[in-house]
Amino acid sequence: MSVFLQQLPALLGVVIGALGSYLAVVRSDRARFRRETAARWEERRLAVYADYARTLKTSVTLTYRIAAHLGNDPHPHPLAPQEAAAAQAEAALARDPAGEALLLLGSKEVVEKARVWVVAVLDMERFLREETRDPEAWQVLLERQRAGREGYYTAVREDLALPPGHAARWPLPPVSGNR
């Protein structure tokens, strides 16, 4: 038997071992790449979700202040509708790109909950544009908006596999027409 044939099993073992090592490294690199990509997209979705919430909350805060001016809300810093007009227009303009990013990267559930929240905010804005003075009706709108916000945050947490969070319903000191 030739020397080559005697060493062939060892040579085959080395080739098979090298091939196995190569395949293991490639598979490991692919898995790491997938994990890193998923983490990057998750970070981007979180940023989009937070940005949308921040832009919508800006509109909500303005509605509280205008409602206080009209006597519907106890917000300590009332703002006349005429004085708020520019800030409201800016907030509405900021909502559009934030909403588009949400549509692009958000899950179906999060987008649906965002729609519920923004519709409540739009109803609040309409209520104030009509200069309605009805604290009870305002409270109903506030509760819809709060439920919409809570639903949005719950959907975001579920989408990003985060633990349940705070409902953001803090008890306030007693004030007539308490929010």
Coordinates of N, CA and C in Angstrom, one line a residue:
M1 N 0.8 -1.2 0.0 CA 0.0 0.0 0.0 C 0.9 1.2 0.0
S2 N 0.5 2.2 -0.8 CA 1.3 3.4 -0.9 C 1.1 4.3 0.4
V3 N 2.1 5.1 0.6 CA 2.1 6.0 1.7 C 0.9 6.9 1.6
F4 N 0.5 7.4 0.4 CA -0.6 8.3 0.2 C -1.9 7.6 0.7
L5 N -2.1 6.4 0.3 CA -3.3 5.7 0.7 C -3.4 5.4 2.2
Q6 N -2.2 5.3 2.8 CA -2.2 5.1 4.3 C -2.5 6.4 5.0
Q7 N -2.2 7.5 4.4 CA -2.5 8.8 5.1 C -3.8 9.4 4.6
L8 N -4.4 8.8 3.6 CA -5.7 9.3 3.1 C -6.8 9.5 4.2
P9 N -7.0 8.6 5.1 CA -8.0 8.8 6.1 C -7.7 10.0 7.0
A10 N -6.5 10.2 7.3 CA -6.1 11.4 8.2 C -6.3 12.7 7.4
L11 N -6.0 12.6 6.1 CA -6.2 13.8 5.2 C -7.6 14.1 5.1
L12 N -8.5 13.1 4.9 CA -9.9 13.3 4.8 C -10.5 13.8 6.1
G13 N -10.0 13.4 7.2 CA -10.4 13.9 8.5 C -10.1 15.4 8.7
V14 N -8.9 15.8 8.2 CA -8.5 17.2 8.3 C -9.4 18.0 7.4
V15 N -9.7 17.6 6.1 CA -10.5 18.3 5.2 C -11.9 18.4 5.8
I16 N -12.5 17.3 6.3 CA -13.8 17.3 6.8 C -13.9 18.2 8.1
G17 N -12.9 18.2 8.9 CA -12.8 19.1 10.1 C -12.8 20.5 9.7
A18 N -11.9 20.8 8.7 CA -11.8 22.2 8.2 C -13.1 22.7 7.6
L19 N -13.7 21.9 6.8 CA -15.0 22.2 6.2 C -16.1 22.4 7.3
G20 N -16.1 21.5 8.3 CA -17.1 21.6 9.4 C -16.8 22.9 10.2
S21 N -15.6 23.3 10.4 CA -15.3 24.5 11.1 C -15.7 25.7 10.3
Y22 N -15.5 25.7 9.0 CA -15.9 26.8 8.1 C -17.4 27.0 8.2
L23 N -18.1 25.9 8.0 CA -19.6 25.9 8.0 C -20.1 26.4 9.3
A24 N -19.5 26.0 10.4 CA -19.9 26.5 11.8 C -19.7 28.0 11.9
V25 N -18.6 28.5 11.4 CA -18.3 29.9 11.5 C -19.3 30.7 10.7
V26 N -19.5 30.2 9.4 CA -20.4 30.9 8.5 C -21.8 31.0 9.2
R27 N -22.3 29.8 9.7 CA -23.6 29.8 10.3 C -23.7 30.7 11.5
S28 N -22.6 30.7 12.3 CA -22.6 31.6 13.5 C -22.6 33.1 13.1
D29 N -21.9 33.4 12.0 CA -21.8 34.8 11.5 C -23.2 35.2 11.0
R30 N -23.9 34.3 10.3 CA -25.2 34.6 9.8 C -26.2 34.9 10.9
A31 N -26.1 34.0 11.9 CA -27.0 34.2 13.1 C -26.7 35.5 13.8
R32 N -25.5 35.8 14.0 CA -25.1 37.1 14.6 C -25.6 38.3 13.8
F33 N -25.4 38.2 12.5 CA -25.9 39.3 11.6 C -27.4 39.4 11.7
R34 N -28.1 38.3 11.7 CA -29.6 38.4 11.9 C -30.0 39.1 13.2
R35 N -29.3 38.7 14.3 CA -29.6 39.2 15.6 C -29.3 40.7 15.6
E36 N -28.1 41.1 15.1 CA -27.8 42.5 15.0 C -28.7 43.4 14.2
T37 N -29.1 42.8 13.1 CA -30.1 43.5 12.2 C -31.4 43.6 12.9
A38 N -31.9 42.6 13.5 CA -33.2 42.7 14.3 C -33.1 43.7 15.4
A39 N -31.9 43.8 16.1 CA -31.8 44.7 17.2 C -31.8 46.2 16.6
R40 N -31.1 46.4 15.5 CA -31.1 47.7 14.8 C -32.5 48.1 14.5
W41 N -33.3 47.2 13.8 CA -34.7 47.6 13.5 C -35.5 47.8 14.7
E42 N -35.3 47.1 15.7 CA -36.1 47.3 17.0 C -35.8 48.6 17.6
E43 N -34.5 49.0 17.5 CA -34.1 50.4 18.0 C -34.8 51.5 17.2
R44 N -34.8 51.2 15.9 CA -35.5 52.2 15.0 C -37.0 52.3 15.2
R45 N -37.6 51.1 15.4 CA -39.0 51.1 15.7 C -39.3 51.9 17.0
L46 N -38.5 51.6 18.0 CA -38.7 52.3 19.3 C -38.5 53.8 19.1
A47 N -37.6 54.2 18.4 CA -37.4 55.7 18.1 C -38.6 56.3 17.4
V48 N -39.1 55.5 16.4 CA -40.3 56.0 15.7 C -41.5 56.0 16.6
Y49 N -41.7 55.0 17.4 CA -42.8 55.0 18.3 C -42.8 56.1 19.3
A50 N -41.6 56.4 19.9 CA -41.4 57.4 20.8 C -41.6 58.8 20.2
D51 N -41.1 59.0 19.0 CA -41.2 60.2 18.3 C -42.7 60.5 18.0
Y52 N -43.5 59.5 17.5 CA -44.9 59.7 17.3 C -45.6 60.1 18.6
A53 N -45.3 59.4 19.6 CA -46.0 59.7 20.9 C -45.6 61.2 21.4
R54 N -44.4 61.6 21.2 CA -44.0 62.9 21.6 C -44.7 64.0 20.8
T55 N -44.8 63.8 19.5 CA -45.5 64.8 18.6 C -47.0 64.8 18.9
L56 N -47.6 63.7 19.2 CA -49.0 63.7 19.5 C -49.2 64.3 20.9
K57 N -48.3 64.0 21.8 CA -48.5 64.6 23.2 C -48.3 66.1 23.2
T58 N -47.6 66.7 22.2 CA -47.5 68.1 22.1 C -48.8 68.7 21.7
S59 N -49.5 68.0 20.8 CA -50.9 68.5 20.5 C -51.8 68.4 21.7
V60 N -51.7 67.3 22.4 CA -52.6 67.1 23.6 C -52.4 68.2 24.6
T61 N -51.1 68.5 24.9 CA -50.8 69.5 25.9 C -51.4 70.9 25.4
L62 N -51.3 71.2 24.2 CA -51.9 72.4 23.7 C -53.4 72.4 23.9
T63 N -54.1 71.3 23.6 CA -55.5 71.2 23.8 C -55.9 71.4 25.3
Y64 N -55.1 70.9 26.2 CA -55.4 71.1 27.6 C -55.4 72.6 27.9
R65 N -54.3 73.3 27.4 CA -54.2 74.7 27.7 C -55.3 75.5 27.1
I66 N -55.7 75.2 25.9 CA -56.8 75.9 25.2 C -58.1 75.7 26.0
A67 N -58.3 74.4 26.3 CA -59.5 74.0 27.1 C -59.6 74.8 28.4
A68 N -58.4 75.0 29.0 CA -58.4 75.8 30.3 C -58.9 77.2 30.0
H69 N -58.4 77.8 28.9 CA -58.8 79.1 28.6 C -60.4 79.2 28.4
L70 N -60.9 78.1 27.8 CA -62.4 78.1 27.6 C -63.2 77.7 28.8
G71 N -62.5 77.3 29.9 CA -63.1 76.9 31.1 C -63.5 75.5 31.2
N72 N -62.9 74.6 30.3 CA -63.2 73.2 30.3 C -62.2 72.4 31.1
D73 N -61.1 72.9 31.4 CA -60.0 72.1 31.9 C -59.3 72.9 33.0
P74 N -58.8 72.3 34.1 CA -58.1 73.0 35.2 C -56.6 73.3 34.9
H75 N -56.2 73.1 33.7 CA -54.7 73.3 33.4 C -54.3 74.6 34.0
P76 N -53.1 74.7 34.7 CA -52.7 75.9 35.3 C -52.2 77.0 34.3
H77 N -52.0 76.7 33.1 CA -51.5 77.6 32.1 C -52.4 77.8 30.9
P78 N -53.5 78.5 31.1 CA -54.4 78.6 29.9 C -53.8 79.3 28.8
L79 N -54.3 79.0 27.6 CA -53.8 79.7 26.4 C -54.9 80.0 25.5
A80 N -55.0 81.2 25.0 CA -56.1 81.6 24.1 C -55.9 80.9 22.8
P81 N -57.0 80.5 22.1 CA -56.9 79.8 20.8 C -56.1 80.6 19.8
Q82 N -56.2 81.9 19.8 CA -55.5 82.7 18.8 C -54.0 82.7 19.1
E83 N -53.6 82.6 20.4 CA -52.2 82.6 20.7 C -51.6 81.2 20.5
A84 N -52.5 80.2 20.5 CA -52.0 78.8 20.3 C -52.0 78.4 18.8
A85 N -52.6 79.2 18.0 CA -52.8 78.7 16.6 C -51.5 78.3 15.9
A86 N -50.4 79.1 16.1 CA -49.1 78.8 15.4 C -48.5 77.5 16.0
A87 N -48.6 77.4 17.3 CA -48.1 76.2 17.9 C -48.9 74.9 17.5
Q88 N -50.2 75.1 17.4 CA -51.0 74.0 16.9 C -50.7 73.6 15.5
A89 N -50.5 74.6 14.6 CA -50.1 74.3 13.2 C -48.8 73.6 13.2
E90 N -47.9 74.0 14.0 CA -46.5 73.4 14.0 C -46.6 71.9 14.5
A91 N -47.4 71.7 15.5 CA -47.6 70.4 16.1 C -48.3 69.4 15.1
A92 N -49.3 70.0 14.3 CA -49.9 69.2 13.3 C -49.0 68.8 12.2
L93 N -48.1 69.8 11.8 CA -47.1 69.5 10.8 C -46.1 68.5 11.2
A94 N -45.7 68.5 12.5 CA -44.8 67.5 13.0 C -45.4 66.1 13.0
R95 N -46.7 66.1 13.2 CA -47.4 64.7 13.3 C -47.3 64.0 12.0
D96 N -47.4 64.7 10.8 CA -47.4 64.1 9.5 C -46.2 63.2 9.3
P97 N -45.0 63.7 9.3 CA -43.8 62.8 9.1 C -43.7 61.8 10.2
A98 N -44.0 62.1 11.4 CA -43.9 61.1 12.4 C -44.9 59.9 12.2
G99 N -46.1 60.3 11.7 CA -47.1 59.3 11.3 C -46.7 58.5 10.1
E100 N -46.0 59.1 9.1 CA -45.5 58.3 8.0 C -44.5 57.3 8.4
A101 N -43.6 57.7 9.3 CA -42.5 56.8 9.8 C -43.2 55.7 10.5
L102 N -44.2 56.0 11.3 CA -45.0 54.9 12.0 C -45.6 54.0 11.1
L103 N -46.2 54.5 10.0 CA -46.8 53.6 9.0 C -45.8 52.7 8.3
L104 N -44.6 53.2 8.1 CA -43.5 52.5 7.5 C -42.9 51.4 8.4
L105 N -42.7 51.7 9.6 CA -42.0 50.7 10.5 C -42.8 50.1 11.6
G106 N -44.0 50.6 11.8 CA -44.8 50.1 12.9 C -45.5 48.8 12.6
S107 N -45.8 48.0 13.6 CA -46.6 46.8 13.4 C -48.1 47.2 13.2
K108 N -48.8 46.3 12.6 CA -50.3 46.6 12.4 C -51.0 47.0 13.6
E109 N -50.7 46.3 14.7 CA -51.4 46.6 16.0 C -51.0 48.0 16.5
V110 N -49.8 48.3 16.4 CA -49.4 49.6 16.9 C -50.0 50.7 16.1
V111 N -50.0 50.6 14.7 CA -50.5 51.6 13.9 C -52.0 51.7 14.1
E112 N -52.7 50.6 14.4 CA -54.2 50.7 14.7 C -54.4 51.5 16.0
K113 N -53.6 51.2 17.0 CA -53.8 51.9 18.3 C -53.4 53.3 18.1
A114 N -52.4 53.6 17.3 CA -52.0 55.0 17.0 C -53.2 55.8 16.4
R115 N -53.9 55.1 15.5 CA -55.0 55.7 14.8 C -56.1 56.0 15.8
V116 N -56.4 55.1 16.7 CA -57.4 55.4 17.7 C -57.0 56.6 18.6
W117 N -55.8 56.7 19.0 CA -55.3 57.8 19.8 C -55.4 59.1 19.0
V118 N -54.9 59.1 17.8 CA -54.9 60.4 17.0 C -56.3 60.9 16.7
V119 N -57.3 59.9 16.5 CA -58.7 60.3 16.2 C -59.2 61.0 17.5
A120 N -58.9 60.5 18.6 CA -59.4 61.1 19.9 C -58.8 62.6 20.0
V121 N -57.5 62.7 19.7 CA -56.9 64.0 19.7 C -57.5 65.0 18.7
L122 N -57.8 64.5 17.5 CA -58.4 65.3 16.5 C -59.8 65.7 16.9
D123 N -60.5 64.8 17.6 CA -61.9 65.2 18.2 C -61.7 66.3 19.2
M124 N -60.7 66.2 20.1 CA -60.4 67.2 21.1 C -60.2 68.6 20.4
E125 N -59.4 68.6 19.3 CA -59.0 69.8 18.6 C -60.3 70.4 18.0
R126 N -61.1 69.6 17.4 CA -62.4 70.0 16.8 C -63.3 70.7 17.8
F127 N -63.4 70.0 19.0 CA -64.2 70.5 20.1 C -63.7 71.9 20.5
L128 N -62.4 72.1 20.5 CA -61.9 73.5 20.9 C -62.0 74.5 19.8
R129 N -61.9 74.1 18.5 CA -62.1 75.0 17.4 C -63.5 75.6 17.4
E130 N -64.4 74.8 17.8 CA -65.8 75.2 17.9 C -66.0 76.1 19.1
E131 N -65.0 76.2 20.0 CA -65.0 77.0 21.2 C -66.2 76.6 22.1
T132 N -66.3 75.2 22.2 CA -67.4 74.7 23.1 C -67.0 74.8 24.5
R133 N -67.9 75.2 25.3 CA -67.7 75.3 26.8 C -68.6 74.3 27.5
D134 N -68.0 73.1 27.7 CA -68.8 72.0 28.3 C -67.8 71.1 29.0
P135 N -67.5 71.4 30.3 CA -66.5 70.6 31.0 C -66.8 69.1 31.0
E136 N -68.0 68.7 31.1 CA -68.4 67.3 31.1 C -68.0 66.6 29.8
A137 N -68.4 67.2 28.7 CA -68.1 66.7 27.4 C -66.6 66.6 27.2
W138 N -65.9 67.6 27.7 CA -64.4 67.7 27.6 C -63.8 66.5 28.4
Q139 N -64.4 66.1 29.6 CA -63.9 65.0 30.3 C -64.0 63.7 29.6
V140 N -65.1 63.6 28.8 CA -65.3 62.4 28.0 C -64.2 62.3 26.9
L141 N -63.9 63.4 26.3 CA -62.9 63.4 25.3 C -61.5 63.1 25.9
L142 N -61.3 63.6 27.1 CA -60.0 63.4 27.8 C -59.9 61.9 28.1
E143 N -60.9 61.3 28.6 CA -60.9 59.8 28.8 C -60.6 59.0 27.6
R144 N -61.2 59.4 26.5 CA -61.0 58.7 25.2 C -59.5 58.9 24.8
Q145 N -59.0 60.1 24.9 CA -57.6 60.3 24.6 C -56.7 59.5 25.5
R146 N -56.9 59.5 26.8 CA -56.1 58.7 27.7 C -56.2 57.2 27.4
A147 N -57.3 56.7 27.1 CA -57.5 55.3 26.8 C -56.7 55.0 25.5
G148 N -56.8 55.9 24.5 CA -56.1 55.8 23.3 C -54.6 55.7 23.5
R149 N -54.1 56.6 24.3 CA -52.7 56.7 24.6 C -52.2 55.4 25.3
E150 N -53.0 55.0 26.3 CA -52.7 53.7 27.0 C -52.7 52.5 26.1
G151 N -53.6 52.5 25.2 CA -53.7 51.4 24.2 C -52.5 51.4 23.3
Y152 N -52.1 52.6 22.9 CA -50.9 52.7 22.0 C -49.6 52.2 22.7
Y153 N -49.4 52.7 24.0 CA -48.2 52.3 24.7 C -48.2 50.8 25.0
T154 N -49.4 50.2 25.2 CA -49.5 48.8 25.5 C -49.1 48.0 24.2
A155 N -49.6 48.5 23.1 CA -49.2 47.8 21.8 C -47.8 48.0 21.5
V156 N -47.2 49.1 21.8 CA -45.7 49.3 21.6 C -44.9 48.4 22.4
R157 N -45.3 48.3 23.7 CA -44.6 47.4 24.6 C -44.7 45.9 24.1
E158 N -45.9 45.5 23.7 CA -46.0 44.2 23.2 C -45.2 43.9 21.9
D159 N -45.2 44.9 21.0 CA -44.4 44.8 19.8 C -42.9 44.7 20.1
L160 N -42.4 45.4 21.0 CA -41.0 45.4 21.3 C -40.6 44.4 22.4
A161 N -41.6 43.6 22.9 CA -41.4 42.6 23.9 C -40.8 43.3 25.2
L162 N -41.4 44.4 25.6 CA -41.1 45.1 26.8 C -42.0 44.7 27.9
P163 N -41.6 44.8 29.1 CA -42.5 44.5 30.2 C -43.6 45.5 30.3
P164 N -44.7 45.2 30.9 CA -45.8 46.1 31.1 C -45.3 47.4 31.8
G165 N -45.9 48.5 31.4 CA -45.5 49.8 32.0 C -46.6 50.4 32.8
H166 N -46.3 51.6 33.1 CA -47.2 52.4 34.0 C -48.4 53.0 33.1
A167 N -49.6 53.0 33.6 CA -50.7 53.5 32.8 C -50.7 55.0 32.8
A168 N -49.9 55.7 33.5 CA -49.8 57.2 33.5 C -51.1 57.8 34.0
R169 N -51.7 57.2 34.9 CA -53.0 57.8 35.5 C -52.7 58.1 36.9
W170 N -52.0 59.2 37.1 CA -51.6 59.6 38.5 C -52.8 60.3 39.2
P171 N -53.0 60.1 40.4 CA -54.1 60.8 41.1 C -53.6 62.3 41.3
L172 N -54.4 63.2 40.9 CA -54.1 64.6 41.1 C -54.8 65.2 42.3
P173 N -54.3 66.3 42.8 CA -55.0 66.9 44.0 C -56.4 67.3 43.6
P174 N -57.3 67.2 44.5 CA -58.7 67.6 44.2 C -58.8 69.0 43.7
V175 N -59.4 69.1 42.5 CA -59.7 70.4 41.9 C -61.0 70.2 41.2
S176 N -61.9 71.2 41.1 CA -63.1 71.0 40.4 C -62.8 70.8 39.0
G177 N -63.5 69.8 38.4 CA -63.2 69.4 37.0 C -61.9 68.7 36.8
N178 N -61.4 68.0 37.9 CA -60.1 67.3 37.9 C -59.9 66.5 36.6
R179 N -58.7 66.6 36.0 CA -58.3 65.8 34.9 C -57.9 64.5 35.4

